[in-house]
């Protein structure tokens, strides 16, 4: 009687905690509304839908680089999609999908992998996968022949309305991606303890529905979308060496589809139970050593022979330690056909995780489903302004495609950007860039002034390239910069005064002009500042004096300028002389017209013209007047 009262108290406490948890989670997930969901059919040019659930997959456009190809599906559980995207190493070791406009919240990210349908590429690629800068999956040799290794899944928080999923080459084949799913779940889903939150990522290591033997998604099990449409691998036995057996029921299971995890009731309608000969159940899986794991165990009393409390009692041992003691499903759930979920976080030091259900009082153990998650601490990302500055550097320096520079420069720590040195800043709480080593990389662009936004740089080496243009004055504003090597490029212009305090190597460029006074008196060889093989520099000991001594280019430029000036003067003089001649000719003509002789000649000409004009009349008069003399006396 006393034990029964204790059971009632435990039940009431359990229900109260469940109600509090549910009421809190509802604030994050409203089952009446659809969660944010995006599914991408990688390599597809069109939106498509797949049977049997008419699932919508968006076309693959504007998310990433890489190449399109037809896909070979290595497993029947893979979505029936026909294309994929793969990333040759020549395109860079890191390639990412950037998905923007994702509402902040908690998401299940699932990736399916496939093989390129090309007879010349008959080997499976080996590569790593990261989400938001945190490595969470590594595809190992043989993954394409095991159903549950053909996909990777992680639970992650989106905090800046965007999501990055990156694929990191390990030099063994080209990463190939069949599909990407981003499925919103409850903000409190799989809350395992005090360390749970935005600083952690859960990688799905195992998810089994026991007894059915059939794999299924939540949607197949009549679940709701806030569960994330989880994939459950169906098993009929937990161990090939045991004689445990499956059972099932069609009875309705209570306490399912509840926030925050929204488990479908179908996973509780089947189970595995022990036998009289072997009443215990045992499950074992491979894990990564020295990691934390969150284990979720699902129960419902569905066996016909168990109808009351204390008829089935068992302990749960994880790696030999008692995780749960005296499990009585009916007592803890309140009644038969009611779901019960238990969660435990453990540290695994070895390479295996073993779960043993050990029955008491000659009863048999049972279990409905198992979920195991690896708890991964989310990487701190690189300062946003420094990532933006590096991308500007990438564009203006003409970085070769083979270097990649996609994703986050510093994380995952296993795959930093080539030529980028990182350091964690405890004050900022982020990674920062403290070195650039891009010497002899075939760069052909310009050094952007935005490079000064990398304020944590201590060294820059861009030597042995074909970089053109001027040296940005802003380089001298990087307070921590100590070493600058720009030697053997095609830089021109003058040396900025701001470089005076740096250990700089500017050999083998086309620099000109006066060396800054702050460098005056320093020897050229074995010094902190080296700028030999720049014929246009002047002004310090070891170089010619500034003034008449000009570089060949300067002399050619000056000669060209003088020649242009002379030609201008010649043309101007010719035009002036011709105009002067025209003016003088006009003046002479005017003066001749003003002379007396010219005037009489002019008057005479006019009189003669007048005489000719009046001559007929004069002849008529002379015929009538014979007394008029014909000649006048002189």
Coordinates of C-alpha atoms in Angstrom, one line a residue:
X1 CA 0.0 0.0 0.0
X2 CA 2.8 2.3 0.9
X3 CA 4.6 1.5 -2.4
X4 CA 1.3 2.2 -4.3
X5 CA 1.0 5.7 -2.6
X6 CA 4.5 6.5 -3.6
X7 CA 3.7 5.4 -7.1
X8 CA 0.7 7.8 -7.2
X9 CA 2.9 10.7 -6.0
X10 CA 5.5 9.9 -8.6
X11 CA 2.9 9.8 -11.3
X12 CA 1.4 13.1 -10.3
X13 CA 4.9 14.7 -10.2
X14 CA 5.6 13.2 -13.6
X15 CA 2.4 14.6 -15.1
X16 CA 3.0 18.0 -13.6
X17 CA 6.5 18.2 -15.0
X18 CA 5.2 17.1 -18.4
X19 CA 2.5 19.7 -18.3
X20 CA 4.9 22.4 -17.4
X21 CA 7.3 21.3 -20.1
X22 CA 4.5 21.2 -22.7
X23 CA 3.1 24.6 -21.7
X24 CA 6.5 26.2 -22.1
X25 CA 7.2 24.5 -25.4
X26 CA 3.9 25.6 -26.9
X27 CA 5.2 29.1 -26.9
X28 CA 7.9 28.0 -29.4
X29 CA 5.8 25.6 -31.5
X30 CA 2.2 25.9 -32.4
X31 CA 1.1 22.5 -33.9
X32 CA -1.7 24.2 -35.7
X33 CA 0.8 26.2 -37.8
X34 CA 3.3 24.8 -40.3
X35 CA 7.0 25.0 -39.3
X36 CA 9.5 26.5 -41.7
X37 CA 10.6 23.9 -44.1
X38 CA 12.9 23.8 -47.2
X39 CA 14.0 20.7 -49.1
X40 CA 16.5 21.1 -51.9
X41 CA 17.0 18.5 -54.7
X42 CA 20.7 19.0 -55.3
X43 CA 21.6 19.4 -59.0
X44 CA 18.0 19.7 -60.1
X45 CA 16.9 22.5 -62.5
X46 CA 13.3 22.2 -61.5
X47 CA 11.1 21.9 -58.5
X48 CA 9.9 18.3 -58.2
X49 CA 7.6 16.2 -56.0
X50 CA 8.3 12.7 -54.9
X51 CA 6.0 9.7 -54.0
X52 CA 4.4 8.5 -51.9
X53 CA 3.8 11.6 -49.8
X54 CA 4.0 14.1 -52.7
X55 CA 7.0 15.8 -50.9
X56 CA 8.1 19.1 -52.5
X57 CA 11.8 19.5 -53.3
X58 CA 13.0 22.9 -54.5
X59 CA 15.4 23.3 -57.5
X60 CA 19.0 23.8 -56.7
X61 CA 19.7 27.4 -57.7
X62 CA 21.8 30.2 -56.2
X63 CA 23.0 28.2 -53.1
X64 CA 26.5 27.1 -54.0
X65 CA 29.1 26.3 -56.7
X66 CA 30.2 22.8 -57.8
X67 CA 29.0 20.7 -60.7
X68 CA 25.7 19.0 -61.7
X69 CA 25.5 15.2 -62.3
X70 CA 23.0 12.3 -62.5
X71 CA 22.8 10.3 -59.3
X72 CA 23.1 6.6 -58.4
X73 CA 21.0 5.9 -55.3
X74 CA 23.0 3.5 -53.1
X75 CA 20.1 2.8 -50.7
X76 CA 16.4 2.3 -50.9
X77 CA 15.8 4.7 -48.0
X78 CA 17.3 7.6 -50.0
X79 CA 14.6 10.0 -51.5
X80 CA 13.8 9.0 -55.1
X81 CA 15.8 11.9 -56.7
X82 CA 17.7 11.6 -59.9
X83 CA 20.4 14.4 -59.7
X84 CA 23.1 15.5 -57.3
X85 CA 25.8 18.2 -57.0
X86 CA 29.4 17.3 -56.5
X87 CA 32.5 19.4 -55.8
X88 CA 35.8 18.5 -57.6
X89 CA 38.9 19.3 -55.6
X90 CA 39.9 21.7 -58.4
X91 CA 37.0 23.9 -57.2
X92 CA 38.6 24.1 -53.7
X93 CA 38.7 21.9 -50.6
X94 CA 35.7 23.6 -49.0
X95 CA 32.3 24.1 -50.6
X96 CA 29.1 25.3 -48.9
X97 CA 25.4 25.7 -49.4
X98 CA 24.3 29.1 -48.1
X99 CA 20.6 29.2 -47.2
X100 CA 19.3 32.7 -46.4
X101 CA 16.1 34.1 -45.0
X102 CA 15.7 31.2 -42.5
X103 CA 13.7 32.3 -39.4
X104 CA 15.8 32.1 -36.2
X105 CA 15.0 29.0 -34.3
X106 CA 15.7 25.3 -33.8
X107 CA 16.2 23.1 -36.9
X108 CA 16.7 19.5 -37.9
X109 CA 19.2 19.5 -40.8
X110 CA 19.4 16.3 -42.8
X111 CA 21.6 15.5 -45.8
X112 CA 21.4 12.5 -48.1
X113 CA 24.4 11.4 -50.1
X114 CA 24.6 9.5 -53.4
X115 CA 27.2 8.5 -56.0
X116 CA 27.8 10.2 -59.3
X117 CA 26.3 8.1 -62.2
X118 CA 29.6 7.9 -64.1
X119 CA 31.4 4.6 -64.9
X120 CA 34.7 6.5 -64.6
X121 CA 33.9 7.4 -61.0
X122 CA 33.3 4.0 -59.4
X123 CA 34.7 4.8 -56.0
X124 CA 32.8 6.4 -53.2
X125 CA 34.0 9.8 -51.9
X126 CA 35.3 10.3 -48.4
X127 CA 34.6 13.7 -46.9
X128 CA 33.5 15.7 -43.8
X129 CA 30.4 17.7 -43.3
X130 CA 29.9 20.8 -41.1
X131 CA 26.9 23.0 -40.2
X132 CA 27.3 26.6 -39.1
X133 CA 31.1 26.0 -38.8
X134 CA 30.9 22.9 -36.6
X135 CA 32.0 19.5 -38.0
X136 CA 29.3 16.9 -37.2
X137 CA 29.7 14.1 -39.7
X138 CA 32.5 12.2 -41.5
X139 CA 31.8 9.8 -44.3
X140 CA 34.1 6.8 -44.0
X141 CA 34.9 4.0 -46.4
X142 CA 31.9 1.8 -47.1
X143 CA 29.2 4.3 -46.3
X144 CA 27.3 3.7 -49.5
X145 CA 26.6 0.1 -48.7
X146 CA 25.0 0.8 -45.3
X147 CA 21.5 2.4 -45.2
X148 CA 21.9 4.4 -42.1
X149 CA 25.2 5.8 -43.2
X150 CA 23.8 7.3 -46.4
X151 CA 22.5 10.3 -44.6
X152 CA 23.6 12.7 -41.8
X153 CA 21.4 14.6 -39.4
X154 CA 22.0 17.3 -36.9
X155 CA 19.8 19.5 -34.6
X156 CA 21.1 23.1 -34.7
X157 CA 20.0 26.6 -33.7
X158 CA 19.8 29.3 -36.4
X159 CA 20.7 32.7 -34.9
X160 CA 21.4 35.1 -37.8
X161 CA 18.6 34.2 -40.3
X162 CA 21.1 32.2 -42.4
X163 CA 22.4 28.6 -42.5
X164 CA 25.7 27.3 -43.9
X165 CA 26.3 23.7 -44.7
X166 CA 29.8 22.9 -45.9
X167 CA 31.5 19.9 -47.4
X168 CA 35.2 19.4 -46.8
X169 CA 37.3 17.3 -49.1
X170 CA 39.8 14.9 -47.6
X171 CA 41.5 14.2 -50.9
X172 CA 39.6 10.9 -51.5
X173 CA 37.0 11.7 -54.1
X174 CA 34.6 14.6 -54.7
X175 CA 31.9 15.2 -52.1
X176 CA 28.5 14.4 -53.7
X177 CA 25.2 15.6 -52.2
X178 CA 21.8 14.3 -53.2
X179 CA 19.5 16.4 -51.0
X180 CA 19.3 18.9 -48.2
X181 CA 16.4 19.3 -45.7
X182 CA 16.1 22.1 -43.2
X183 CA 13.1 21.4 -41.0
X184 CA 12.0 23.6 -38.1
X185 CA 11.4 21.9 -34.8
X186 CA 10.3 23.1 -31.3
X187 CA 12.8 25.4 -29.7
X188 CA 12.9 23.0 -26.7
X189 CA 13.1 19.8 -28.6
X190 CA 15.5 17.2 -27.1
X191 CA 16.3 19.4 -24.1
X192 CA 18.7 17.0 -22.3
X193 CA 19.9 19.1 -19.4
X194 CA 21.6 22.2 -18.2
X195 CA 24.3 22.3 -20.9
X196 CA 21.6 22.1 -23.7
X197 CA 21.1 25.2 -25.7
X198 CA 22.4 27.3 -28.5
X199 CA 26.0 26.4 -27.7
X200 CA 25.4 22.7 -28.6
X201 CA 24.6 20.7 -31.7
X202 CA 23.0 17.2 -31.5
X203 CA 24.2 14.7 -34.1
X204 CA 21.8 11.8 -34.7
X205 CA 23.9 8.7 -34.1
X206 CA 21.0 6.2 -33.9
X207 CA 17.2 6.2 -34.2
X208 CA 15.4 2.8 -34.0
X209 CA 11.8 1.9 -33.9
X210 CA 11.7 -1.6 -32.4
X211 CA 9.5 -4.5 -33.4
X212 CA 8.2 -3.3 -36.8
X213 CA 11.2 -4.1 -38.8
X214 CA 10.3 -1.4 -41.3
X215 CA 12.1 2.0 -41.7
X216 CA 9.8 5.0 -41.8
X217 CA 9.7 8.8 -41.5
X218 CA 7.4 10.6 -39.1
X219 CA 5.2 11.4 -42.0
X220 CA 4.8 7.7 -42.7
X221 CA 3.9 7.2 -39.1
X222 CA 1.2 9.9 -39.1
X223 CA 3.4 12.2 -37.1
X224 CA 3.2 16.0 -37.4
X225 CA 5.7 18.3 -39.1
X226 CA 6.9 19.9 -35.8
X227 CA 8.7 16.5 -35.1
X228 CA 11.0 17.3 -38.0
X229 CA 9.9 14.3 -40.1
X230 CA 12.5 12.1 -38.4
X231 CA 13.8 8.9 -40.0
X232 CA 13.4 5.7 -37.9
X233 CA 15.3 2.6 -38.9
X234 CA 13.1 -0.4 -38.2
X235 CA 14.5 -3.5 -36.4
X236 CA 12.9 -6.7 -35.2
X237 CA 15.7 -7.7 -32.9
X238 CA 18.3 -5.7 -30.9
X239 CA 21.0 -8.3 -31.3
X240 CA 21.6 -11.0 -33.8
X241 CA 22.9 -13.3 -31.0
X242 CA 19.7 -13.0 -28.9
X243 CA 16.3 -14.6 -29.2
X244 CA 14.3 -11.5 -28.3
X245 CA 11.0 -11.1 -30.2
X246 CA 8.8 -8.4 -31.6
X247 CA 5.2 -7.6 -30.5
X248 CA 2.7 -5.1 -31.7
X249 CA -0.8 -3.7 -31.0
X250 CA -3.4 -1.6 -32.7
X251 CA -4.5 0.1 -29.5
X252 CA -4.3 3.9 -29.3
X253 CA -1.3 5.0 -27.4
X254 CA -1.9 8.0 -25.0
X255 CA 0.6 10.9 -24.4
X256 CA 2.0 11.0 -27.9
X257 CA 2.4 13.9 -30.3
X258 CA 3.1 16.2 -27.4
X259 CA 5.5 19.2 -27.3
X260 CA 8.4 19.6 -27.5
X261 CA 9.4 16.4 -29.3
X262 CA 6.0 15.4 -30.9
X263 CA 6.6 11.6 -31.1
X264 CA 4.2 9.7 -33.4
X265 CA 2.1 7.1 -31.6
X266 CA 3.1 4.4 -34.1
X267 CA 6.6 4.0 -32.6
X268 CA 4.9 2.8 -29.4
X269 CA 2.5 0.4 -31.1
X270 CA 5.4 -2.1 -31.6
X271 CA 8.1 -3.2 -29.3
X272 CA 10.8 -5.9 -28.7
X273 CA 10.5 -8.1 -25.5
X274 CA 12.8 -10.6 -24.0
X275 CA 11.9 -14.3 -23.7
X276 CA 11.7 -16.7 -20.8
X277 CA 15.0 -18.2 -21.8
X278 CA 16.7 -14.7 -22.2
X279 CA 14.6 -12.1 -20.4
X280 CA 17.1 -9.3 -20.7
X281 CA 17.6 -7.1 -23.8
X282 CA 20.9 -5.8 -25.0
X283 CA 21.9 -3.2 -27.6
X284 CA 25.4 -2.1 -28.7
X285 CA 26.6 0.5 -31.2
X286 CA 29.9 2.1 -32.2
X287 CA 30.6 5.6 -31.1
X288 CA 33.3 8.2 -31.1
X289 CA 35.4 7.9 -27.9
X290 CA 35.6 10.6 -25.3
X291 CA 32.3 12.3 -26.3
X292 CA 29.0 13.0 -24.5
X293 CA 25.9 11.2 -25.7
X294 CA 22.2 11.9 -25.0
X295 CA 20.2 8.6 -24.8
X296 CA 16.4 8.7 -25.2
X297 CA 14.5 5.4 -24.5
X298 CA 10.8 4.9 -25.4
X299 CA 8.4 2.6 -23.7
X300 CA 4.7 1.6 -23.7
X301 CA 3.2 -1.4 -22.0
X302 CA 1.4 -3.1 -24.9
X303 CA 1.9 -6.8 -24.0
X304 CA -1.3 -8.6 -23.3
X305 CA 0.0 -10.5 -20.3
X306 CA 1.1 -7.4 -18.4
X307 CA -1.9 -5.5 -17.0
X308 CA -0.8 -4.1 -13.6
X309 CA 2.0 -2.5 -11.7
X310 CA 5.0 -4.6 -10.7
X311 CA 4.3 -7.2 -13.3
X312 CA 7.3 -5.9 -15.3
X313 CA 10.2 -4.2 -13.5
X314 CA 13.7 -3.8 -14.9
X315 CA 16.8 -1.7 -14.6
X316 CA 18.6 0.1 -17.5
X317 CA 22.4 -0.1 -17.6
X318 CA 24.4 2.1 -19.9
X319 CA 28.0 1.0 -20.4
X320 CA 27.7 -1.0 -17.2
X321 CA 26.4 1.8 -15.0
X322 CA 22.8 1.9 -13.7
X323 CA 21.1 4.8 -15.6
X324 CA 17.5 4.0 -14.5
X325 CA 16.5 1.7 -11.6
X326 CA 13.2 -0.2 -11.1
X327 CA 11.5 0.8 -14.3
X328 CA 7.8 -0.1 -14.0
X329 CA 6.2 1.3 -17.2
X330 CA 2.5 1.1 -16.0
X331 CA 3.4 2.8 -12.7
X332 CA 5.5 5.6 -14.3
X333 CA 3.2 6.2 -17.3
X334 CA 0.0 5.9 -15.2
X335 CA -1.6 3.1 -17.2
X336 CA -1.2 0.7 -20.1
X337 CA -0.9 1.9 -23.6
X338 CA 0.7 5.1 -22.5
X339 CA 4.0 6.5 -23.8
X340 CA 6.9 6.8 -21.4
X341 CA 10.2 8.6 -22.4
X342 CA 13.4 8.5 -20.4
X343 CA 16.5 10.5 -21.1
X344 CA 20.1 10.2 -19.8
X345 CA 23.3 12.0 -20.7
X346 CA 26.5 10.0 -20.4
X347 CA 30.2 10.3 -21.1
X348 CA 31.6 7.5 -23.3
X349 CA 35.3 6.9 -23.0
X350 CA 35.5 3.8 -25.2
X351 CA 34.4 3.1 -28.8
X352 CA 31.1 1.4 -28.0
X353 CA 27.9 2.3 -26.2
X354 CA 26.0 -0.6 -24.7
X355 CA 22.4 -0.4 -23.3
X356 CA 21.2 -3.4 -21.2
X357 CA 17.7 -3.8 -19.9
X358 CA 18.0 -6.1 -16.9
X359 CA 14.6 -7.4 -15.6
X360 CA 13.8 -8.1 -11.9
X361 CA 11.5 -10.7 -10.3
X362 CA 11.5 -13.1 -13.2
X363 CA 9.9 -10.6 -15.6
X364 CA 11.0 -9.8 -19.1
X365 CA 12.3 -6.5 -20.4
X366 CA 10.8 -4.5 -23.3
X367 CA 11.5 -1.4 -25.3
X368 CA 9.7 0.5 -28.1
X369 CA 12.3 2.8 -29.6
X370 CA 15.9 4.1 -29.0
X371 CA 17.4 7.5 -29.9
X372 CA 21.1 8.3 -29.4
X373 CA 22.6 11.7 -30.1
X374 CA 26.2 12.8 -29.9
X375 CA 26.5 16.2 -28.0
X376 CA 28.8 18.5 -29.9
X377 CA 29.9 21.9 -28.6
X378 CA 29.1 24.4 -31.4
X379 CA 32.3 26.1 -32.7
X380 CA 32.7 29.8 -32.0
X381 CA 32.7 31.5 -35.4
X382 CA 35.1 34.1 -36.9
X383 CA 34.3 37.8 -36.4
X384 CA 31.8 38.8 -39.0
X385 CA 33.7 41.9 -40.1
X386 CA 36.9 39.9 -40.6
X387 CA 35.1 37.3 -42.7
X388 CA 33.6 40.1 -44.9
X389 CA 37.1 41.6 -45.3
X390 CA 38.6 38.3 -46.3
X391 CA 35.9 37.8 -49.0
X392 CA 36.8 41.3 -50.4
X393 CA 40.5 40.2 -50.4
X394 CA 39.5 37.0 -52.2
X395 CA 37.7 38.9 -54.9
X396 CA 40.2 41.7 -55.6
X397 CA 43.4 39.6 -55.3
X398 CA 42.0 37.2 -57.9
X399 CA 42.3 34.1 -55.6
X400 CA 42.5 30.9 -57.6
X401 CA 39.4 28.7 -57.4
X402 CA 41.5 25.8 -56.1
X403 CA 42.0 27.6 -52.8
X404 CA 38.2 27.6 -52.1
X405 CA 37.8 30.1 -49.3
X406 CA 34.2 29.1 -48.7
X407 CA 32.4 28.9 -45.3
X408 CA 34.1 30.2 -42.2
X409 CA 37.9 30.9 -42.4
X410 CA 38.7 29.3 -39.0
X411 CA 36.1 26.7 -38.3
X412 CA 35.7 23.8 -38.3
X413 CA 39.2 23.8 -36.9
X414 CA 40.0 20.6 -38.9
X415 CA 39.5 22.6 -42.1
X416 CA 40.7 26.2 -42.0
X417 CA 41.1 28.2 -45.1
X418 CA 44.4 27.7 -47.0
X419 CA 46.8 30.5 -46.3
X420 CA 44.8 31.9 -43.3
X421 CA 46.1 31.7 -39.8
X422 CA 43.6 32.0 -37.0
X423 CA 43.7 32.7 -33.3
X424 CA 40.9 32.5 -30.7
X425 CA 40.3 35.9 -29.0
X426 CA 39.1 35.3 -25.5
X427 CA 38.0 38.9 -25.1
X428 CA 35.9 38.9 -28.3
X429 CA 34.8 35.3 -27.8
X430 CA 35.4 34.7 -31.5
X431 CA 38.1 33.5 -33.9
X432 CA 40.2 36.3 -35.5
X433 CA 42.7 36.3 -38.4
X434 CA 46.3 36.9 -37.3
X435 CA 48.2 35.9 -40.5
X436 CA 47.9 35.7 -44.3
X437 CA 50.3 33.5 -46.2
X438 CA 49.5 33.6 -49.9
X439 CA 53.0 33.7 -51.3
X440 CA 53.5 32.2 -54.8
X441 CA 49.8 31.5 -55.4
X442 CA 49.5 33.1 -58.8
X443 CA 47.6 36.2 -57.5
X444 CA 47.0 38.8 -60.2
X445 CA 44.7 41.4 -58.7
X446 CA 45.0 44.4 -56.3
X447 CA 45.4 44.8 -52.6
X448 CA 42.1 46.2 -51.3
X449 CA 42.1 49.0 -48.7
X450 CA 39.6 46.8 -46.8
X451 CA 42.5 44.6 -45.8
X452 CA 42.9 47.0 -42.9
X453 CA 39.6 45.6 -41.4
X454 CA 41.7 42.6 -40.4
X455 CA 42.8 44.4 -37.3
X456 CA 44.3 41.3 -35.7
X457 CA 46.8 40.6 -38.4
X458 CA 50.4 40.2 -37.3
X459 CA 51.9 39.1 -40.6
X460 CA 51.1 39.4 -44.3
X461 CA 53.0 37.5 -47.0
X462 CA 51.9 38.1 -50.6
X463 CA 55.3 37.7 -52.2
X464 CA 56.0 36.0 -55.5
X465 CA 52.7 36.9 -57.2
X466 CA 51.7 39.4 -59.9
X467 CA 49.8 41.9 -57.7
X468 CA 49.5 45.3 -59.3
X469 CA 48.5 48.8 -58.2
X470 CA 49.6 50.9 -55.2
X471 CA 50.3 49.8 -51.6
X472 CA 47.3 50.8 -49.6
X473 CA 48.0 53.5 -47.0
X474 CA 45.6 51.6 -44.7
X475 CA 48.1 48.8 -44.2
X476 CA 49.8 51.0 -41.7
X477 CA 46.7 51.3 -39.6
X478 CA 46.7 47.6 -38.6
X479 CA 48.0 48.1 -35.1
X480 CA 49.3 44.6 -34.5
X481 CA 50.9 44.1 -37.9
X482 CA 54.6 43.4 -37.6
X483 CA 55.8 41.7 -40.8
X484 CA 54.8 42.7 -44.3
X485 CA 56.2 40.9 -47.4
X486 CA 55.1 42.2 -50.8
X487 CA 58.3 41.4 -52.6
X488 CA 58.5 40.3 -56.3
X489 CA 55.1 41.6 -57.5
X490 CA 54.2 44.4 -59.9
X491 CA 53.3 47.1 -57.4
X492 CA 53.9 50.7 -58.4
X493 CA 53.5 54.1 -56.9
X494 CA 55.3 55.4 -53.8
X495 CA 55.9 53.8 -50.3
X496 CA 53.2 55.1 -47.8
X497 CA 54.7 56.8 -44.8
X498 CA 52.4 54.6 -42.7
X499 CA 54.7 51.6 -43.3
X500 CA 57.6 53.2 -41.4
X501 CA 57.3 51.0 -38.3
X502 CA 56.8 47.6 -40.1
X503 CA 59.4 45.0 -41.0
X504 CA 58.6 45.2 -44.7
X505 CA 60.1 43.5 -47.8
X506 CA 59.2 45.4 -50.9
X507 CA 61.9 44.0 -53.2
X508 CA 61.4 43.5 -56.9
X509 CA 58.5 45.8 -57.6
X510 CA 58.1 49.0 -59.7
X511 CA 57.9 51.5 -56.8
X512 CA 59.1 55.0 -57.3
X513 CA 59.5 58.3 -55.5
X514 CA 61.1 59.4 -52.2
X515 CA 61.5 56.8 -49.5
X516 CA 59.6 58.0 -46.4
X517 CA 61.7 60.0 -44.0
X518 CA 60.8 57.6 -41.2
X519 CA 63.0 55.0 -43.0
X520 CA 65.9 57.3 -43.5
X521 CA 69.3 56.1 -42.3
X522 CA 68.3 52.4 -42.2
X523 CA 70.7 50.1 -44.0
X524 CA 69.3 48.3 -47.0
X525 CA 70.7 44.9 -46.3
X526 CA 69.8 42.7 -43.3
X527 CA 67.4 45.4 -42.2
X528 CA 63.8 45.5 -41.1
X529 CA 62.9 47.3 -44.3
X530 CA 64.1 46.0 -47.6
X531 CA 63.1 47.7 -51.0
X532 CA 66.0 46.9 -53.4
X533 CA 65.2 46.3 -57.1
X534 CA 62.9 49.3 -57.3
X535 CA 64.7 51.6 -59.7
X536 CA 62.4 54.5 -59.1
X537 CA 63.1 54.9 -55.4
X538 CA 65.4 57.7 -54.1
X539 CA 66.3 59.8 -51.1
X540 CA 68.2 57.7 -48.6
X541 CA 71.8 56.4 -48.5
X542 CA 72.4 53.6 -50.9
X543 CA 69.9 55.1 -53.4
X544 CA 70.4 58.0 -55.8
X545 CA 69.3 61.4 -54.8
X546 CA 65.9 62.6 -55.6
X547 CA 65.7 65.3 -58.3
X548 CA 67.3 65.1 -61.7
X549 CA 67.9 61.4 -61.3
X550 CA 64.9 59.8 -62.8
X551 CA 63.9 56.3 -63.6
X552 CA 63.8 55.1 -67.2
X553 CA 60.0 55.2 -67.1
X554 CA 60.0 58.7 -65.7
X555 CA 62.5 59.8 -68.4
X556 CA 60.5 58.3 -71.2
X557 CA 57.4 60.0 -69.8
X558 CA 59.1 63.3 -69.5
X559 CA 60.5 63.1 -73.1
X560 CA 57.1 62.2 -74.4
X561 CA 55.7 65.2 -72.6
X562 CA 58.3 67.6 -74.0
X563 CA 57.7 66.3 -77.5
X564 CA 54.0 66.9 -77.2
X565 CA 54.7 70.4 -75.9
X566 CA 57.0 71.2 -78.9
X567 CA 54.4 69.9 -81.4
X568 CA 51.8 72.1 -79.7
X569 CA 54.1 75.1 -80.0
X570 CA 54.9 74.5 -83.7
X571 CA 51.2 74.1 -84.5
X572 CA 50.4 77.3 -82.5
X573 CA 53.2 79.3 -84.3
X574 CA 52.1 78.1 -87.7
X575 CA 48.5 79.1 -87.0
X576 CA 49.6 82.5 -85.7
X577 CA 51.9 83.2 -88.6
X578 CA 49.2 82.4 -91.2
X579 CA 46.7 84.6 -89.4
X580 CA 49.2 87.4 -89.3
X581 CA 49.8 87.1 -93.0
X582 CA 46.1 87.3 -93.7
X583 CA 45.8 90.4 -91.5
X584 CA 48.7 92.2 -93.3
X585 CA 47.3 91.4 -96.7
X586 CA 44.0 92.9 -95.7
X587 CA 45.7 96.0 -94.4
X588 CA 47.6 96.5 -97.6
X589 CA 44.5 96.2 -99.7
X590 CA 42.7 98.8 -97.6
X591 CA 45.6 101.2 -97.8
X592 CA 45.7 101.0 -101.6
X593 CA 42.1 101.9 -101.9
X594 CA 42.6 105.0 -99.8
X595 CA 45.4 106.5 -102.1
X596 CA 44.5 109.8 -104.3
X597 CA 45.5 108.0 -107.5
X598 CA 43.3 105.1 -106.6
X599 CA 40.5 107.5 -105.8
X600 CA 40.7 109.3 -109.2
X601 CA 40.9 106.0 -111.0
X602 CA 37.9 104.9 -109.1
X603 CA 36.0 108.1 -109.9
X604 CA 37.0 107.8 -113.6
X605 CA 35.8 104.3 -113.7
X606 CA 32.5 105.3 -112.2
X607 CA 32.1 108.2 -114.7
X608 CA 32.8 105.9 -117.6
X609 CA 30.2 103.5 -116.4
X610 CA 27.7 106.4 -116.1
X611 CA 28.6 107.6 -119.6
X612 CA 27.9 104.3 -121.0
X613 CA 24.7 104.1 -119.2
X614 CA 23.5 107.5 -120.7
X615 CA 25.0 107.3 -124.2
X616 CA 21.8 106.7 -126.3
X617 CA 20.3 109.9 -125.1
X618 CA 23.4 111.9 -125.8
X619 CA 23.4 110.6 -129.4
X620 CA 19.9 111.7 -130.0
X621 CA 20.6 115.2 -128.7
X622 CA 23.7 115.6 -130.8
X623 CA 21.8 114.9 -134.0
X624 CA 19.4 117.8 -133.3
X625 CA 21.9 120.3 -132.1
X626 CA 24.6 120.7 -134.7
X627 CA 26.2 123.7 -132.9
X628 CA 27.3 121.6 -130.1
X629 CA 31.1 121.0 -130.4
X630 CA 32.3 117.4 -130.5
X631 CA 35.6 118.1 -128.7
X632 CA 36.4 120.4 -125.8
X633 CA 39.5 122.4 -125.8
X634 CA 42.2 121.2 -123.6

